[in-house]
Amino acid sequence: MISVDFQSVPIITGEATLPLRWLRQLPLCELATRKSFRKSIPFGKSKLYNRASDKSQIVEVNVMWFWWFMLCCDLMIPLLMIVIGRLMWKRPPQKINSLIGYRTSRSMKNMDTWHFAHHYCGKLWWRIGWIILVPSLIIHLPFYGASDDAIGIVGLILTFIQIAVLIGSIFPTEKALKRTFTEEGLRR
């Protein structure tokens, strides 16, 4: 046990110790790992422990938080597809506009095509959202505790696939509009 005054608090760095004034010059990430080695007690005194397992636990906690962050990011697209799909399906915009809703030249012909496109696309998004939610969750499970790079690459690939599915839902909706309505927007 080492007893110190208020002016310099030694921090273990391998063999040597650093005074408190040097801590202000350290990068924030390095400071966080060094603080984990110190166990503070009241009245400005410190007990110092040099446990190698502490540093590995810090790395594991950082990876765990990045994994949770990427999981939340990768579940956003399916969850938004479920929520927005349900809204489009049950409550389409009342007027044809150029701001919100499923806006293509075929869907904006008249109110009938507008409501049909929202009903069809909303139902499609709602179903697809539930379908890609489960695999998105399952794909992340084996990467729990993996490196930041591996988790980031898997998350990026998964996001691109989800965006491709989201954009790809335009084609079946346009096909259904073409099958149901004429070029002038009248039902067949």
Short mmCIF file of N, CA and C in Angstrom, two decimals:
data_model
loop_
_atom_site.label_atom_id
_atom_site.label_comp_id
_atom_site.label_asym_id
_atom_site.label_seq_id
_atom_site.Cartn_x
_atom_site.Cartn_y
_atom_site.Cartn_z
N MET A 1 0.85 -1.17 0.00
CA MET A 1 0.00 0.00 0.00
C MET A 1 0.90 1.23 0.00
N ILE A 2 0.54 2.22 -0.86
CA ILE A 2 1.31 3.44 -0.98
C ILE A 2 0.44 4.60 -0.52
N SER A 3 0.99 5.42 0.33
CA SER A 3 0.28 6.60 0.81
C SER A 3 0.81 7.82 0.07
N VAL A 4 -0.09 8.67 -0.45
CA VAL A 4 0.34 9.83 -1.22
C VAL A 4 -0.39 11.08 -0.75
N ASP A 5 0.15 12.24 -1.16
CA ASP A 5 -0.51 13.50 -0.81
C ASP A 5 -1.44 13.93 -1.94
N PHE A 6 -2.03 15.13 -1.81
CA PHE A 6 -2.98 15.62 -2.80
C PHE A 6 -2.32 16.06 -4.10
N GLN A 7 -1.04 16.38 -4.09
CA GLN A 7 -0.38 16.95 -5.26
C GLN A 7 -0.07 15.92 -6.33
N SER A 8 0.33 14.73 -5.95
CA SER A 8 0.64 13.73 -6.97
C SER A 8 0.03 12.39 -6.58
N VAL A 9 -0.76 11.86 -7.49
CA VAL A 9 -1.36 10.56 -7.29
C VAL A 9 -0.67 9.61 -8.26
N PRO A 10 0.09 8.64 -7.78
CA PRO A 10 0.77 7.74 -8.70
C PRO A 10 -0.20 6.82 -9.43
N ILE A 11 0.04 6.65 -10.69
CA ILE A 11 -0.75 5.74 -11.51
C ILE A 11 0.22 4.70 -12.07
N ILE A 12 -0.16 3.45 -11.98
CA ILE A 12 0.73 2.38 -12.41
C ILE A 12 0.80 2.35 -13.93
N THR A 13 2.00 2.36 -14.47
CA THR A 13 2.22 2.18 -15.91
C THR A 13 3.37 1.19 -16.06
N GLY A 14 3.08 -0.05 -15.93
CA GLY A 14 4.12 -1.08 -16.01
C GLY A 14 4.99 -1.03 -14.77
N GLU A 15 6.21 -0.50 -14.90
CA GLU A 15 7.16 -0.44 -13.79
C GLU A 15 7.12 0.90 -13.07
N ALA A 16 6.77 1.99 -13.78
CA ALA A 16 6.89 3.33 -13.21
C ALA A 16 5.54 3.87 -12.77
N THR A 17 5.59 5.05 -12.12
CA THR A 17 4.36 5.75 -11.73
C THR A 17 4.40 7.15 -12.30
N LEU A 18 3.21 7.73 -12.51
CA LEU A 18 3.09 9.08 -13.07
C LEU A 18 2.47 10.01 -12.04
N PRO A 19 2.98 11.24 -11.91
CA PRO A 19 2.31 12.20 -11.04
C PRO A 19 1.03 12.72 -11.69
N LEU A 20 0.16 13.31 -10.88
CA LEU A 20 -1.14 13.78 -11.33
C LEU A 20 -1.04 14.81 -12.44
N ARG A 21 -0.04 15.69 -12.42
CA ARG A 21 0.06 16.73 -13.44
C ARG A 21 0.30 16.15 -14.83
N TRP A 22 0.86 14.95 -14.90
CA TRP A 22 1.09 14.33 -16.20
C TRP A 22 -0.20 13.74 -16.78
N LEU A 23 -1.17 13.45 -15.92
CA LEU A 23 -2.42 12.86 -16.40
C LEU A 23 -3.15 13.77 -17.37
N ARG A 24 -3.00 15.08 -17.20
CA ARG A 24 -3.68 16.03 -18.08
C ARG A 24 -3.17 15.94 -19.50
N GLN A 25 -1.98 15.40 -19.72
CA GLN A 25 -1.39 15.30 -21.05
C GLN A 25 -1.71 13.97 -21.73
N LEU A 26 -2.31 13.04 -21.02
CA LEU A 26 -2.60 11.72 -21.59
C LEU A 26 -3.87 11.77 -22.44
N PRO A 27 -3.94 10.96 -23.50
CA PRO A 27 -5.19 10.86 -24.26
C PRO A 27 -6.29 10.29 -23.36
N LEU A 28 -7.54 10.60 -23.70
CA LEU A 28 -8.67 10.22 -22.86
C LEU A 28 -8.81 8.71 -22.73
N CYS A 29 -8.61 7.96 -23.83
CA CYS A 29 -8.76 6.51 -23.75
C CYS A 29 -7.68 5.89 -22.85
N GLU A 30 -6.46 6.42 -22.91
CA GLU A 30 -5.39 5.92 -22.07
C GLU A 30 -5.66 6.25 -20.60
N LEU A 31 -6.23 7.43 -20.38
CA LEU A 31 -6.56 7.86 -19.02
C LEU A 31 -7.62 6.94 -18.42
N ALA A 32 -8.58 6.52 -19.23
CA ALA A 32 -9.64 5.65 -18.72
C ALA A 32 -9.08 4.31 -18.27
N THR A 33 -8.13 3.75 -19.02
CA THR A 33 -7.57 2.47 -18.62
C THR A 33 -6.67 2.63 -17.40
N ARG A 34 -5.98 3.75 -17.29
CA ARG A 34 -5.11 3.95 -16.13
C ARG A 34 -5.92 4.18 -14.86
N LYS A 35 -7.04 4.85 -14.99
CA LYS A 35 -7.87 5.08 -13.81
C LYS A 35 -8.43 3.77 -13.27
N SER A 36 -8.61 2.78 -14.15
CA SER A 36 -9.17 1.52 -13.71
C SER A 36 -8.22 0.77 -12.78
N PHE A 37 -6.92 1.06 -12.87
CA PHE A 37 -5.95 0.39 -12.00
C PHE A 37 -5.96 0.96 -10.58
N ARG A 38 -6.47 2.17 -10.42
CA ARG A 38 -6.42 2.83 -9.12
C ARG A 38 -7.73 2.62 -8.38
N LYS A 39 -7.65 2.26 -7.15
CA LYS A 39 -8.84 2.14 -6.33
C LYS A 39 -8.75 3.24 -5.28
N SER A 40 -9.61 4.24 -5.38
CA SER A 40 -9.52 5.41 -4.52
C SER A 40 -10.15 5.14 -3.16
N ILE A 41 -9.56 5.76 -2.15
CA ILE A 41 -10.15 5.78 -0.82
C ILE A 41 -10.19 7.22 -0.35
N PRO A 42 -10.99 7.56 0.65
CA PRO A 42 -11.15 8.96 1.06
C PRO A 42 -9.87 9.60 1.56
N PHE A 43 -9.92 10.91 1.69
CA PHE A 43 -8.86 11.75 2.25
C PHE A 43 -7.62 11.81 1.37
N GLY A 44 -7.78 11.64 0.05
CA GLY A 44 -6.67 11.85 -0.87
C GLY A 44 -5.63 10.77 -0.90
N LYS A 45 -5.86 9.63 -0.30
CA LYS A 45 -4.89 8.54 -0.34
C LYS A 45 -5.39 7.47 -1.31
N SER A 46 -4.48 6.72 -1.84
CA SER A 46 -4.85 5.70 -2.83
C SER A 46 -4.21 4.37 -2.50
N LYS A 47 -4.91 3.33 -2.84
CA LYS A 47 -4.32 1.99 -2.84
C LYS A 47 -4.13 1.63 -4.30
N LEU A 48 -2.98 1.09 -4.62
CA LEU A 48 -2.70 0.75 -6.00
C LEU A 48 -2.67 -0.76 -6.17
N TYR A 49 -3.37 -1.21 -7.19
CA TYR A 49 -3.39 -2.63 -7.50
C TYR A 49 -3.01 -2.78 -8.97
N ASN A 50 -2.12 -3.69 -9.26
CA ASN A 50 -1.74 -3.93 -10.64
C ASN A 50 -2.26 -5.31 -11.02
N ARG A 51 -3.49 -5.33 -11.50
CA ARG A 51 -4.09 -6.60 -11.90
C ARG A 51 -4.24 -6.60 -13.42
N ALA A 52 -3.64 -7.54 -14.06
CA ALA A 52 -3.70 -7.61 -15.53
C ALA A 52 -5.11 -7.90 -16.01
N SER A 53 -5.91 -8.57 -15.21
CA SER A 53 -7.27 -8.92 -15.64
C SER A 53 -8.14 -7.67 -15.78
N ASP A 54 -7.82 -6.58 -15.05
CA ASP A 54 -8.62 -5.36 -15.15
C ASP A 54 -8.60 -4.80 -16.56
N LYS A 55 -7.43 -4.77 -17.17
CA LYS A 55 -7.31 -4.19 -18.51
C LYS A 55 -8.08 -5.03 -19.53
N SER A 56 -8.02 -6.35 -19.41
CA SER A 56 -8.76 -7.20 -20.35
C SER A 56 -10.26 -7.04 -20.15
N GLN A 57 -10.69 -6.80 -18.92
CA GLN A 57 -12.11 -6.57 -18.68
C GLN A 57 -12.56 -5.26 -19.31
N ILE A 58 -11.71 -4.26 -19.29
CA ILE A 58 -12.05 -2.98 -19.91
C ILE A 58 -12.23 -3.15 -21.40
N VAL A 59 -11.33 -3.88 -22.04
CA VAL A 59 -11.43 -4.12 -23.47
C VAL A 59 -12.71 -4.88 -23.78
N GLU A 60 -13.03 -5.89 -22.95
CA GLU A 60 -14.24 -6.68 -23.16
C GLU A 60 -15.48 -5.82 -23.01
N VAL A 61 -15.51 -4.92 -22.05
CA VAL A 61 -16.66 -4.04 -21.86
C VAL A 61 -16.82 -3.11 -23.06
N ASN A 62 -15.71 -2.56 -23.59
CA ASN A 62 -15.79 -1.69 -24.76
C ASN A 62 -16.34 -2.44 -25.96
N VAL A 63 -15.89 -3.67 -26.19
CA VAL A 63 -16.39 -4.47 -27.30
C VAL A 63 -17.86 -4.77 -27.09
N MET A 64 -18.23 -5.07 -25.86
CA MET A 64 -19.63 -5.37 -25.58
C MET A 64 -20.51 -4.16 -25.90
N TRP A 65 -20.10 -2.96 -25.51
CA TRP A 65 -20.92 -1.78 -25.79
C TRP A 65 -20.98 -1.50 -27.28
N PHE A 66 -19.92 -1.71 -28.02
CA PHE A 66 -19.95 -1.52 -29.47
C PHE A 66 -20.87 -2.53 -30.12
N TRP A 67 -20.86 -3.76 -29.61
CA TRP A 67 -21.75 -4.79 -30.12
C TRP A 67 -23.20 -4.38 -29.91
N TRP A 68 -23.54 -3.89 -28.71
CA TRP A 68 -24.91 -3.44 -28.44
C TRP A 68 -25.29 -2.26 -29.32
N PHE A 69 -24.35 -1.33 -29.51
CA PHE A 69 -24.60 -0.17 -30.37
C PHE A 69 -24.90 -0.61 -31.80
N MET A 70 -24.09 -1.51 -32.35
CA MET A 70 -24.30 -1.99 -33.71
C MET A 70 -25.58 -2.80 -33.83
N LEU A 71 -25.91 -3.56 -32.80
CA LEU A 71 -27.16 -4.31 -32.82
C LEU A 71 -28.35 -3.36 -32.91
N CYS A 72 -28.33 -2.31 -32.10
CA CYS A 72 -29.42 -1.31 -32.14
C CYS A 72 -29.48 -0.63 -33.50
N CYS A 73 -28.34 -0.28 -34.05
CA CYS A 73 -28.32 0.37 -35.38
C CYS A 73 -28.86 -0.56 -36.45
N ASP A 74 -28.49 -1.83 -36.39
CA ASP A 74 -28.92 -2.78 -37.42
C ASP A 74 -30.37 -3.21 -37.25
N LEU A 75 -30.94 -3.02 -36.08
CA LEU A 75 -32.36 -3.33 -35.91
C LEU A 75 -33.26 -2.14 -36.22
N MET A 76 -32.65 -0.97 -36.45
CA MET A 76 -33.46 0.23 -36.74
C MET A 76 -34.23 0.10 -38.04
N ILE A 77 -33.60 -0.35 -39.10
CA ILE A 77 -34.27 -0.43 -40.41
C ILE A 77 -35.45 -1.40 -40.36
N PRO A 78 -35.30 -2.63 -39.83
CA PRO A 78 -36.48 -3.50 -39.75
C PRO A 78 -37.58 -2.92 -38.86
N LEU A 79 -37.20 -2.31 -37.73
CA LEU A 79 -38.22 -1.74 -36.85
C LEU A 79 -38.93 -0.56 -37.51
N LEU A 80 -38.18 0.28 -38.22
CA LEU A 80 -38.82 1.38 -38.95
C LEU A 80 -39.72 0.86 -40.06
N MET A 81 -39.31 -0.21 -40.73
CA MET A 81 -40.17 -0.80 -41.76
C MET A 81 -41.46 -1.32 -41.16
N ILE A 82 -41.39 -1.91 -39.98
CA ILE A 82 -42.59 -2.42 -39.32
C ILE A 82 -43.52 -1.27 -38.94
N VAL A 83 -42.98 -0.25 -38.29
CA VAL A 83 -43.80 0.86 -37.81
C VAL A 83 -44.35 1.70 -38.97
N ILE A 84 -43.48 2.11 -39.88
CA ILE A 84 -43.93 2.95 -41.00
C ILE A 84 -44.81 2.15 -41.95
N GLY A 85 -44.50 0.87 -42.14
CA GLY A 85 -45.35 0.02 -42.96
C GLY A 85 -46.76 -0.08 -42.39
N ARG A 86 -46.85 -0.24 -41.09
CA ARG A 86 -48.17 -0.31 -40.44
C ARG A 86 -48.93 1.01 -40.60
N LEU A 87 -48.21 2.14 -40.45
CA LEU A 87 -48.85 3.44 -40.64
C LEU A 87 -49.31 3.64 -42.08
N MET A 88 -48.47 3.27 -43.05
CA MET A 88 -48.84 3.42 -44.46
C MET A 88 -50.02 2.52 -44.81
N TRP A 89 -50.04 1.36 -44.23
CA TRP A 89 -51.08 0.37 -44.51
C TRP A 89 -52.41 0.82 -43.92
N LYS A 90 -52.40 1.23 -42.66
CA LYS A 90 -53.65 1.57 -41.97
C LYS A 90 -54.06 3.04 -42.11
N ARG A 91 -53.09 3.95 -42.19
CA ARG A 91 -53.38 5.38 -42.26
C ARG A 91 -52.54 6.06 -43.34
N PRO A 92 -52.90 5.87 -44.60
CA PRO A 92 -52.12 6.54 -45.65
C PRO A 92 -52.37 8.05 -45.61
N PRO A 93 -51.47 8.86 -46.16
CA PRO A 93 -51.70 10.31 -46.20
C PRO A 93 -53.01 10.61 -46.93
N GLN A 94 -53.78 11.56 -46.40
CA GLN A 94 -55.11 11.84 -46.94
C GLN A 94 -55.08 12.52 -48.30
N LYS A 95 -54.04 13.29 -48.56
CA LYS A 95 -53.93 14.00 -49.83
C LYS A 95 -52.65 13.58 -50.54
N ILE A 96 -52.71 13.61 -51.86
CA ILE A 96 -51.51 13.33 -52.64
C ILE A 96 -50.57 14.51 -52.48
N ASN A 97 -49.37 14.25 -52.04
CA ASN A 97 -48.40 15.32 -51.81
C ASN A 97 -47.01 14.86 -52.25
N SER A 98 -46.11 15.80 -52.27
CA SER A 98 -44.74 15.46 -52.69
C SER A 98 -43.77 15.41 -51.51
N LEU A 99 -44.30 15.35 -50.29
CA LEU A 99 -43.44 15.34 -49.11
C LEU A 99 -43.37 13.98 -48.43
N ILE A 100 -44.53 13.40 -48.11
CA ILE A 100 -44.51 12.13 -47.39
C ILE A 100 -45.36 11.10 -48.13
N GLY A 101 -45.01 9.85 -47.96
CA GLY A 101 -45.77 8.78 -48.56
C GLY A 101 -45.00 8.09 -49.68
N TYR A 102 -45.65 7.11 -50.27
CA TYR A 102 -45.08 6.37 -51.40
C TYR A 102 -45.32 7.21 -52.65
N ARG A 103 -44.28 7.85 -53.15
CA ARG A 103 -44.43 8.83 -54.24
C ARG A 103 -43.72 8.35 -55.50
N THR A 104 -44.48 7.83 -56.42
CA THR A 104 -43.99 7.56 -57.76
C THR A 104 -45.02 8.14 -58.72
N SER A 105 -44.65 8.28 -59.97
CA SER A 105 -45.59 8.86 -60.94
C SER A 105 -46.84 8.00 -61.08
N ARG A 106 -46.70 6.69 -60.99
CA ARG A 106 -47.84 5.79 -61.11
C ARG A 106 -48.75 5.87 -59.88
N SER A 107 -48.17 6.03 -58.69
CA SER A 107 -48.99 6.07 -57.47
C SER A 107 -49.67 7.42 -57.26
N MET A 108 -49.18 8.47 -57.92
CA MET A 108 -49.75 9.80 -57.71
C MET A 108 -50.74 10.21 -58.81
N LYS A 109 -51.24 9.26 -59.59
CA LYS A 109 -52.20 9.56 -60.66
C LYS A 109 -53.52 10.08 -60.09
N ASN A 110 -54.07 9.39 -59.10
CA ASN A 110 -55.32 9.80 -58.45
C ASN A 110 -55.38 9.21 -57.04
N MET A 111 -56.46 9.49 -56.33
CA MET A 111 -56.56 9.02 -54.93
C MET A 111 -56.66 7.50 -54.85
N ASP A 112 -57.26 6.87 -55.83
CA ASP A 112 -57.38 5.41 -55.82
C ASP A 112 -56.00 4.75 -55.92
N THR A 113 -55.18 5.21 -56.85
CA THR A 113 -53.82 4.65 -56.97
C THR A 113 -52.98 5.00 -55.74
N TRP A 114 -53.19 6.19 -55.18
CA TRP A 114 -52.47 6.64 -53.99
C TRP A 114 -52.74 5.71 -52.81
N HIS A 115 -54.03 5.43 -52.56
CA HIS A 115 -54.38 4.56 -51.43
C HIS A 115 -53.95 3.11 -51.69
N PHE A 116 -54.11 2.65 -52.93
CA PHE A 116 -53.68 1.28 -53.24
C PHE A 116 -52.18 1.11 -53.02
N ALA A 117 -51.39 2.05 -53.51
CA ALA A 117 -49.93 1.96 -53.38
C ALA A 117 -49.52 1.97 -51.91
N HIS A 118 -50.14 2.81 -51.10
CA HIS A 118 -49.81 2.86 -49.67
C HIS A 118 -50.23 1.58 -48.96
N HIS A 119 -51.41 1.07 -49.31
CA HIS A 119 -51.88 -0.16 -48.69
C HIS A 119 -50.95 -1.32 -49.04
N TYR A 120 -50.61 -1.44 -50.32
CA TYR A 120 -49.77 -2.55 -50.78
C TYR A 120 -48.35 -2.43 -50.23
N CYS A 121 -47.73 -1.27 -50.38
CA CYS A 121 -46.35 -1.08 -49.91
C CYS A 121 -46.26 -1.17 -48.39
N GLY A 122 -47.26 -0.62 -47.69
CA GLY A 122 -47.27 -0.68 -46.22
C GLY A 122 -47.34 -2.10 -45.72
N LYS A 123 -48.22 -2.89 -46.34
CA LYS A 123 -48.34 -4.30 -45.96
C LYS A 123 -47.05 -5.06 -46.26
N LEU A 124 -46.46 -4.75 -47.42
CA LEU A 124 -45.20 -5.38 -47.81
C LEU A 124 -44.09 -5.02 -46.83
N TRP A 125 -43.94 -3.75 -46.48
CA TRP A 125 -42.91 -3.32 -45.52
C TRP A 125 -43.14 -3.97 -44.17
N TRP A 126 -44.37 -4.04 -43.73
CA TRP A 126 -44.68 -4.63 -42.43
C TRP A 126 -44.23 -6.09 -42.40
N ARG A 127 -44.56 -6.84 -43.46
CA ARG A 127 -44.16 -8.26 -43.51
C ARG A 127 -42.64 -8.41 -43.62
N ILE A 128 -42.05 -7.67 -44.54
CA ILE A 128 -40.59 -7.77 -44.73
C ILE A 128 -39.84 -7.33 -43.48
N GLY A 129 -40.35 -6.31 -42.80
CA GLY A 129 -39.72 -5.85 -41.56
C GLY A 129 -39.63 -6.95 -40.52
N TRP A 130 -40.72 -7.70 -40.35
CA TRP A 130 -40.70 -8.81 -39.40
C TRP A 130 -39.79 -9.93 -39.88
N ILE A 131 -39.77 -10.15 -41.20
CA ILE A 131 -38.95 -11.23 -41.75
C ILE A 131 -37.45 -10.94 -41.58
N ILE A 132 -37.01 -9.69 -41.80
CA ILE A 132 -35.57 -9.40 -41.68
C ILE A 132 -35.15 -9.03 -40.26
N LEU A 133 -36.11 -8.82 -39.37
CA LEU A 133 -35.77 -8.52 -37.98
C LEU A 133 -35.10 -9.72 -37.31
N VAL A 134 -35.67 -10.89 -37.48
CA VAL A 134 -35.15 -12.10 -36.82
C VAL A 134 -33.75 -12.46 -37.34
N PRO A 135 -33.51 -12.54 -38.67
CA PRO A 135 -32.14 -12.84 -39.11
C PRO A 135 -31.13 -11.77 -38.70
N SER A 136 -31.56 -10.52 -38.66
CA SER A 136 -30.63 -9.46 -38.23
C SER A 136 -30.18 -9.70 -36.80
N LEU A 137 -31.08 -10.13 -35.97
CA LEU A 137 -30.74 -10.43 -34.58
C LEU A 137 -29.87 -11.67 -34.48
N ILE A 138 -30.21 -12.70 -35.24
CA ILE A 138 -29.46 -13.96 -35.19
C ILE A 138 -28.04 -13.79 -35.74
N ILE A 139 -27.88 -12.97 -36.77
CA ILE A 139 -26.55 -12.77 -37.37
C ILE A 139 -25.60 -12.12 -36.38
N HIS A 140 -26.11 -11.28 -35.49
CA HIS A 140 -25.25 -10.59 -34.53
C HIS A 140 -24.78 -11.48 -33.38
N LEU A 141 -25.53 -12.50 -33.03
CA LEU A 141 -25.21 -13.31 -31.85
C LEU A 141 -23.82 -13.95 -31.89
N PRO A 142 -23.37 -14.55 -33.00
CA PRO A 142 -22.02 -15.16 -32.97
C PRO A 142 -20.89 -14.15 -32.84
N PHE A 143 -21.16 -12.88 -33.09
CA PHE A 143 -20.11 -11.87 -33.05
C PHE A 143 -20.03 -11.16 -31.70
N TYR A 144 -20.77 -11.63 -30.71
CA TYR A 144 -20.69 -11.05 -29.37
C TYR A 144 -19.29 -11.32 -28.82
N GLY A 145 -18.57 -10.27 -28.46
CA GLY A 145 -17.22 -10.42 -27.94
C GLY A 145 -16.15 -10.42 -29.02
N ALA A 146 -16.54 -10.29 -30.28
CA ALA A 146 -15.55 -10.24 -31.37
C ALA A 146 -14.90 -8.85 -31.40
N SER A 147 -13.96 -8.67 -32.28
CA SER A 147 -13.26 -7.39 -32.37
C SER A 147 -14.19 -6.32 -32.94
N ASP A 148 -13.83 -5.06 -32.69
CA ASP A 148 -14.62 -3.94 -33.20
C ASP A 148 -14.70 -3.98 -34.72
N ASP A 149 -13.61 -4.33 -35.37
CA ASP A 149 -13.59 -4.38 -36.83
C ASP A 149 -14.57 -5.42 -37.36
N ALA A 150 -14.56 -6.60 -36.77
CA ALA A 150 -15.46 -7.67 -37.23
C ALA A 150 -16.92 -7.27 -37.03
N ILE A 151 -17.23 -6.71 -35.88
CA ILE A 151 -18.60 -6.28 -35.60
C ILE A 151 -19.02 -5.17 -36.55
N GLY A 152 -18.12 -4.23 -36.80
CA GLY A 152 -18.42 -3.12 -37.71
C GLY A 152 -18.66 -3.58 -39.14
N ILE A 153 -17.83 -4.51 -39.61
CA ILE A 153 -17.99 -5.02 -40.98
C ILE A 153 -19.30 -5.79 -41.13
N VAL A 154 -19.61 -6.64 -40.15
CA VAL A 154 -20.87 -7.39 -40.20
C VAL A 154 -22.06 -6.42 -40.17
N GLY A 155 -21.98 -5.42 -39.32
CA GLY A 155 -23.06 -4.44 -39.24
C GLY A 155 -23.24 -3.66 -40.53
N LEU A 156 -22.14 -3.30 -41.16
CA LEU A 156 -22.20 -2.55 -42.42
C LEU A 156 -22.80 -3.40 -43.54
N ILE A 157 -22.38 -4.65 -43.64
CA ILE A 157 -22.92 -5.55 -44.66
C ILE A 157 -24.41 -5.76 -44.43
N LEU A 158 -24.78 -5.98 -43.18
CA LEU A 158 -26.19 -6.19 -42.84
C LEU A 158 -27.04 -4.96 -43.18
N THR A 159 -26.51 -3.77 -42.91
CA THR A 159 -27.23 -2.54 -43.23
C THR A 159 -27.43 -2.39 -44.73
N PHE A 160 -26.40 -2.69 -45.53
CA PHE A 160 -26.54 -2.61 -46.99
C PHE A 160 -27.58 -3.60 -47.50
N ILE A 161 -27.62 -4.79 -46.94
CA ILE A 161 -28.63 -5.78 -47.35
C ILE A 161 -30.02 -5.28 -47.00
N GLN A 162 -30.19 -4.72 -45.80
CA GLN A 162 -31.49 -4.21 -45.38
C GLN A 162 -31.95 -3.05 -46.27
N ILE A 163 -31.03 -2.16 -46.63
CA ILE A 163 -31.38 -1.04 -47.51
C ILE A 163 -31.75 -1.55 -48.90
N ALA A 164 -31.04 -2.56 -49.39
CA ALA A 164 -31.37 -3.15 -50.69
C ALA A 164 -32.78 -3.76 -50.67
N VAL A 165 -33.13 -4.43 -49.58
CA VAL A 165 -34.47 -5.01 -49.45
C VAL A 165 -35.51 -3.89 -49.39
N LEU A 166 -35.21 -2.83 -48.66
CA LEU A 166 -36.12 -1.69 -48.54
C LEU A 166 -36.37 -1.05 -49.90
N ILE A 167 -35.32 -0.79 -50.65
CA ILE A 167 -35.46 -0.18 -51.98
C ILE A 167 -36.08 -1.18 -52.96
N GLY A 168 -35.74 -2.45 -52.80
CA GLY A 168 -36.30 -3.49 -53.67
C GLY A 168 -37.79 -3.65 -53.55
N SER A 169 -38.38 -3.19 -52.46
CA SER A 169 -39.84 -3.31 -52.30
C SER A 169 -40.60 -2.37 -53.23
N ILE A 170 -39.92 -1.45 -53.88
CA ILE A 170 -40.56 -0.57 -54.86
C ILE A 170 -41.03 -1.38 -56.07
N PHE A 171 -40.24 -2.34 -56.51
CA PHE A 171 -40.55 -3.09 -57.73
C PHE A 171 -41.84 -3.91 -57.63
N PRO A 172 -42.08 -4.68 -56.55
CA PRO A 172 -43.37 -5.38 -56.47
C PRO A 172 -44.56 -4.42 -56.36
N THR A 173 -44.36 -3.29 -55.70
CA THR A 173 -45.45 -2.32 -55.57
C THR A 173 -45.79 -1.72 -56.93
N GLU A 174 -44.78 -1.36 -57.69
CA GLU A 174 -45.03 -0.81 -59.03
C GLU A 174 -45.65 -1.86 -59.95
N LYS A 175 -45.23 -3.11 -59.80
CA LYS A 175 -45.81 -4.19 -60.61
C LYS A 175 -47.28 -4.38 -60.27
N ALA A 176 -47.61 -4.32 -58.97
CA ALA A 176 -49.01 -4.44 -58.55
C ALA A 176 -49.84 -3.26 -59.04
N LEU A 177 -49.27 -2.06 -59.02
CA LEU A 177 -49.98 -0.89 -59.55
C LEU A 177 -50.23 -1.05 -61.05
N LYS A 178 -49.24 -1.52 -61.76
CA LYS A 178 -49.37 -1.70 -63.22
C LYS A 178 -50.39 -2.79 -63.54
N ARG A 179 -50.43 -3.83 -62.73
CA ARG A 179 -51.37 -4.93 -62.93
C ARG A 179 -52.81 -4.52 -62.61
N THR A 180 -52.99 -3.64 -61.62
CA THR A 180 -54.32 -3.26 -61.15
C THR A 180 -54.90 -2.06 -61.88
N PHE A 181 -54.06 -1.12 -62.30
CA PHE A 181 -54.53 0.12 -62.91
C PHE A 181 -54.01 0.27 -64.33
N THR A 182 -54.75 1.04 -65.13
CA THR A 182 -54.30 1.38 -66.48
C THR A 182 -53.29 2.51 -66.38
N GLU A 183 -52.75 2.92 -67.54
CA GLU A 183 -51.78 4.03 -67.56
C GLU A 183 -52.41 5.35 -67.14
N GLU A 184 -53.73 5.48 -67.29
CA GLU A 184 -54.42 6.71 -66.90
C GLU A 184 -54.83 6.69 -65.43
N GLY A 185 -54.67 5.58 -64.75
CA GLY A 185 -55.00 5.48 -63.33
C GLY A 185 -56.38 4.90 -63.06
N LEU A 186 -57.02 4.30 -64.06
CA LEU A 186 -58.33 3.67 -63.88
C LEU A 186 -58.14 2.20 -63.55
N ARG A 187 -59.02 1.66 -62.71
CA ARG A 187 -58.93 0.23 -62.36
C ARG A 187 -59.27 -0.62 -63.58
N ARG A 188 -58.57 -1.73 -63.71
CA ARG A 188 -58.84 -2.65 -64.83
C ARG A 188 -60.04 -3.51 -64.54
#
